[in-house]
XYZ file of C-alpha atoms in Angstrom:
250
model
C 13.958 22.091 0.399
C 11.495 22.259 -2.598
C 10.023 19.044 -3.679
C 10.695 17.451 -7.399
C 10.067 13.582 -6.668
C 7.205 11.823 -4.507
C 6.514 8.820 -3.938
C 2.921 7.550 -2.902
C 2.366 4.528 -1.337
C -0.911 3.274 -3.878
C -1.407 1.583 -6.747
C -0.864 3.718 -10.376
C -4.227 5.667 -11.223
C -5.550 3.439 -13.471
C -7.047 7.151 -15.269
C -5.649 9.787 -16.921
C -7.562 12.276 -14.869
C -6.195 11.430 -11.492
C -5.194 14.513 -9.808
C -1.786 13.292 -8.960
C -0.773 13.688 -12.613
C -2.373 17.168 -12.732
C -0.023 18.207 -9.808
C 2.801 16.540 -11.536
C 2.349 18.573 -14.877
C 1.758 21.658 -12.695
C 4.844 21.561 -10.770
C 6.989 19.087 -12.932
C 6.960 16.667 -10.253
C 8.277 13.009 -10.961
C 5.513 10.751 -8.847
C 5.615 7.526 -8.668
C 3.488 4.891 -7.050
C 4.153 1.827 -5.272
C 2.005 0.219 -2.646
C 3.926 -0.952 0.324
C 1.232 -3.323 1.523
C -1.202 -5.367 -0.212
C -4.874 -7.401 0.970
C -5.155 -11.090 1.914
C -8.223 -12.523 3.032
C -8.731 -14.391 5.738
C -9.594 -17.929 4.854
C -13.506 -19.333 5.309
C -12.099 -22.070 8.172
C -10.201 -18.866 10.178
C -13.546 -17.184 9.751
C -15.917 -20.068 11.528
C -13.518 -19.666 14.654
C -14.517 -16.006 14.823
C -18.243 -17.821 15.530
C -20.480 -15.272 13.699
C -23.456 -15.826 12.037
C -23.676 -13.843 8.770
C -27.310 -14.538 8.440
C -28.130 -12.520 12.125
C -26.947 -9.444 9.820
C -29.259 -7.069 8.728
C -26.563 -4.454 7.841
C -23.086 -3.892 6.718
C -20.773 -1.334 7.029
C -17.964 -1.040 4.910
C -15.290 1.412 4.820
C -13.248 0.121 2.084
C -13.439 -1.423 -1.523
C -11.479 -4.299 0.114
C -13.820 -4.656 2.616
C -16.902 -5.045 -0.118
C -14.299 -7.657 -1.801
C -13.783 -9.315 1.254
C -17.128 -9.118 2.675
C -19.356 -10.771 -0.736
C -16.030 -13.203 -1.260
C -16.379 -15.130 2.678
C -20.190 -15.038 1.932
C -19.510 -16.882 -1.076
C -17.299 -19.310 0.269
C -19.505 -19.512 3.411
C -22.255 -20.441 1.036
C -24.423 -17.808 2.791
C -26.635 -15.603 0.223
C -27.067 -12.461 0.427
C -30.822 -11.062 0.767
C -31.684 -8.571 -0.934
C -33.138 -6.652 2.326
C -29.762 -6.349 2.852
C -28.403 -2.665 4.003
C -24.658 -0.748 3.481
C -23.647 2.019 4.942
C -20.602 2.991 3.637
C -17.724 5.410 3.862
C -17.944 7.407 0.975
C -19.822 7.430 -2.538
C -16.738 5.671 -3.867
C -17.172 2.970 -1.913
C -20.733 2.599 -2.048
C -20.908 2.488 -6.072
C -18.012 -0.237 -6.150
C -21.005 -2.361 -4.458
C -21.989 -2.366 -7.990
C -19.122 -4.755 -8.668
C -20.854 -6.774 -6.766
C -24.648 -6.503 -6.241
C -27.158 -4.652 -7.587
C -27.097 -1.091 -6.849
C -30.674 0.264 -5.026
C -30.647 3.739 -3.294
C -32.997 2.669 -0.657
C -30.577 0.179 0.751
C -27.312 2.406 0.105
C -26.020 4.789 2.281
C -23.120 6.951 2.197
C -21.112 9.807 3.382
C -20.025 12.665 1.135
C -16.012 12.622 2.420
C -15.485 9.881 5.680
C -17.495 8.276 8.239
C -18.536 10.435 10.552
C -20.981 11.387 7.189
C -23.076 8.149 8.152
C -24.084 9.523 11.283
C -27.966 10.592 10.604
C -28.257 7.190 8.800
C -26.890 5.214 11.911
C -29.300 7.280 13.818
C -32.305 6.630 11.494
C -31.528 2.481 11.344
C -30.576 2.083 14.799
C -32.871 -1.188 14.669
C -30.493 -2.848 12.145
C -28.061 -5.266 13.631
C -24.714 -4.188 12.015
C -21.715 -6.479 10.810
C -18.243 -4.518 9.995
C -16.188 -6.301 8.072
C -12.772 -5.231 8.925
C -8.297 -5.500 8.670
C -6.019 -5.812 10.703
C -5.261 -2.004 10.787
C -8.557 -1.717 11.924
C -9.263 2.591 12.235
C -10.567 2.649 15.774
C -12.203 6.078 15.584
C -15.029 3.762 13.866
C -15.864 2.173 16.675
C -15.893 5.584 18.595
C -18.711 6.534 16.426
C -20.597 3.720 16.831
C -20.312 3.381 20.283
C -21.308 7.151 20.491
C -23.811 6.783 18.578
C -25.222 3.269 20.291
C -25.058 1.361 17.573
C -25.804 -2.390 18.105
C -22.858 -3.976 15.788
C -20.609 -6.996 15.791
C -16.673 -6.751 14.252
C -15.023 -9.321 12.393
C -11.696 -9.558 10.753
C -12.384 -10.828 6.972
C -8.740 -9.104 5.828
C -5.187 -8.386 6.780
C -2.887 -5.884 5.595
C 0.288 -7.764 4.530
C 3.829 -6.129 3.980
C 4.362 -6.146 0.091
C 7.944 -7.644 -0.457
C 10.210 -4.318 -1.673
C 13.565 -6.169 -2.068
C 14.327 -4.865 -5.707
C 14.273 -0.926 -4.706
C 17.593 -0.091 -3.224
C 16.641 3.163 -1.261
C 14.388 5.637 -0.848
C 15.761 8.725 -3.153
C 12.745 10.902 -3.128
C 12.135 14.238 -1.823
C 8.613 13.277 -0.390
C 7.115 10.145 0.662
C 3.189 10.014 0.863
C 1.413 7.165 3.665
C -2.058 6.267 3.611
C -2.425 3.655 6.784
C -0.390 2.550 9.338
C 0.249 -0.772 7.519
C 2.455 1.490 5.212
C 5.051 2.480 8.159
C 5.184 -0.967 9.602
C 6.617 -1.837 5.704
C 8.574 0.634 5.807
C 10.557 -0.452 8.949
C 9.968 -4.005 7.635
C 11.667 -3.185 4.191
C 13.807 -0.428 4.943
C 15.204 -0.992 8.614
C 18.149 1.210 8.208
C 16.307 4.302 6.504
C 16.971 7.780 8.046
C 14.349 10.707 7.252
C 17.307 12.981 7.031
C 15.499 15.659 4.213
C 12.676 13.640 3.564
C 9.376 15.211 3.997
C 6.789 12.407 5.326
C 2.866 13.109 4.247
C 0.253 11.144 6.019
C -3.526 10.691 5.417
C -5.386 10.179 8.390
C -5.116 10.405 12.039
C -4.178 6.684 12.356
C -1.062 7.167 9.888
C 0.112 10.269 11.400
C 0.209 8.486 14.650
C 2.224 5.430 13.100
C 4.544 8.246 11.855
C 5.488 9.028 15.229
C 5.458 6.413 16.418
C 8.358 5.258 14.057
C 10.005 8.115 15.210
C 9.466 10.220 12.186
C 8.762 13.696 11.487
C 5.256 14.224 10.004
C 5.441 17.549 7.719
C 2.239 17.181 5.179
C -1.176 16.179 7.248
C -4.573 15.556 5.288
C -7.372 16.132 5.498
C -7.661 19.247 7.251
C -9.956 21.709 6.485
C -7.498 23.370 4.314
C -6.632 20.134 2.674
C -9.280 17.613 2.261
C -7.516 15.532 -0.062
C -3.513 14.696 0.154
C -3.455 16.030 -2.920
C -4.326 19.420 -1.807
C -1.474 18.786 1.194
C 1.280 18.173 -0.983
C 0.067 21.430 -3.528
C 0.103 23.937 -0.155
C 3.500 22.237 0.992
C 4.868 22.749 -2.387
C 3.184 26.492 -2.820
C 4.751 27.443 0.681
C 8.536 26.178 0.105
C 8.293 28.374 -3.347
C 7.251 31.172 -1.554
C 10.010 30.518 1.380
C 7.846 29.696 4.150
C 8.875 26.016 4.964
């Protein structure tokens, strides 16, 4: 079945250069977006019971522009300033120039991966005196902490955010050809929302290891997988997926 409609679980592109609109001219795709789950922060009294000290810090690591929203909002609240010795290390060069929002942004206390964070590595290895914080959801992506403890990193976790199930009551059904996940927290609002849905034709995409697993786990079928080396970006999935059903090979 070729695809004409997609649906991607994120927010509209607030640009006109987003590549999701380039594959949507290209192939005369209808794509719309709609984010199944949406950020709350945990509150500054829930925080105090997790019993951390965001002064014993020397360095952050954030994976996420919520979790740079998150982080300098419970600082606030906790009344705890940042110093300016402070380090990030973060996921990607997206993330680390939203810091801007923020802070000032200095190179020497920045550092960041090209594409995820297994990218951070020689930095971890170079700051290995640092005492790390990481600020993180509840759909925490465990293969973070697999690189830290590989790497014998000294860090603490604390949950400043929770992925929350965004209330979908005024769409009826799901009548598109593809539907695109970014995190686990989209499947669980799917089966939240849409407790009777059936995958029937539907082709399910999935970006990362952690969503493809909460695909199956839902008893889905997982046909479009990024990022592989083939497809770094879920863009590039869907554009092979689509480029193989025209030429008949799916």
């Amino acid at each position: 079945m070729k695809i004409k409609s997609i649906l991607v679980t994120q927010p509209k592109p607030e640009s006109d250069k987003s590549p999701y609109l380039d594959l949507s001219k290209k192939y005369n795709l209808k794509i719309d977006f709609i984010p199944f789950f949406h950020m709350e922060g945990i509150s500054a009294k829930e925080f105090r019971q997790e019993r951390i000290n965001l002064s014993d810090y020397t360095a952050v690591i954030l994976t996420s522009r919520h979790s740079i929203d998150h982080y300098f909002r419970l600082c606030q609240e906790m009344r705890f300033e940042v110093p300016e010795t402070m380090k990030y290390f973060c996921a990607s060069e997206a993330v680390a120039f939203y810091i801007q929002k923020h802070t000032q942004f200095r190179k020497r206390k920045i550092f960041y991966g090209q594409h995820n964070i297994h990218d951070l590595t020689p930095y971890l290895r170079k700051h290995k005196e640092e005492k790390f914080l990481l600020p993180h959801s509840n759909t925490h992506n465990k293969e973070i902490d697999d690189l830290l403890d590989k790497e014998k990193i000294s860090y603490t976790k604390a949950l400043f955010y929770r992925a929350v199930p965004t209330d979908l009551s005024h769409i009826k059904d799901l009548n598109y050809d593809a539907l695109v996940f970014f995190s686990p927290a989209d499947i669980k609002s799917l089966r939240k929302n849409f407790p009777k849905f059936k995958q029937r034709d539907i082709k399910i995409a999935a970006f990362g290891s952690a969503t493809a697993k909460a695909v199956a786990g839902a008893g889905l079928h997982l046909d479009i997988h990024a990022p592989t080396p083939e497809a770094p970006s879920m863009t590039a999935a869907l554009e092979n997926h689509i480029k193989s059903a025209k030429n008949g090979k799916k």
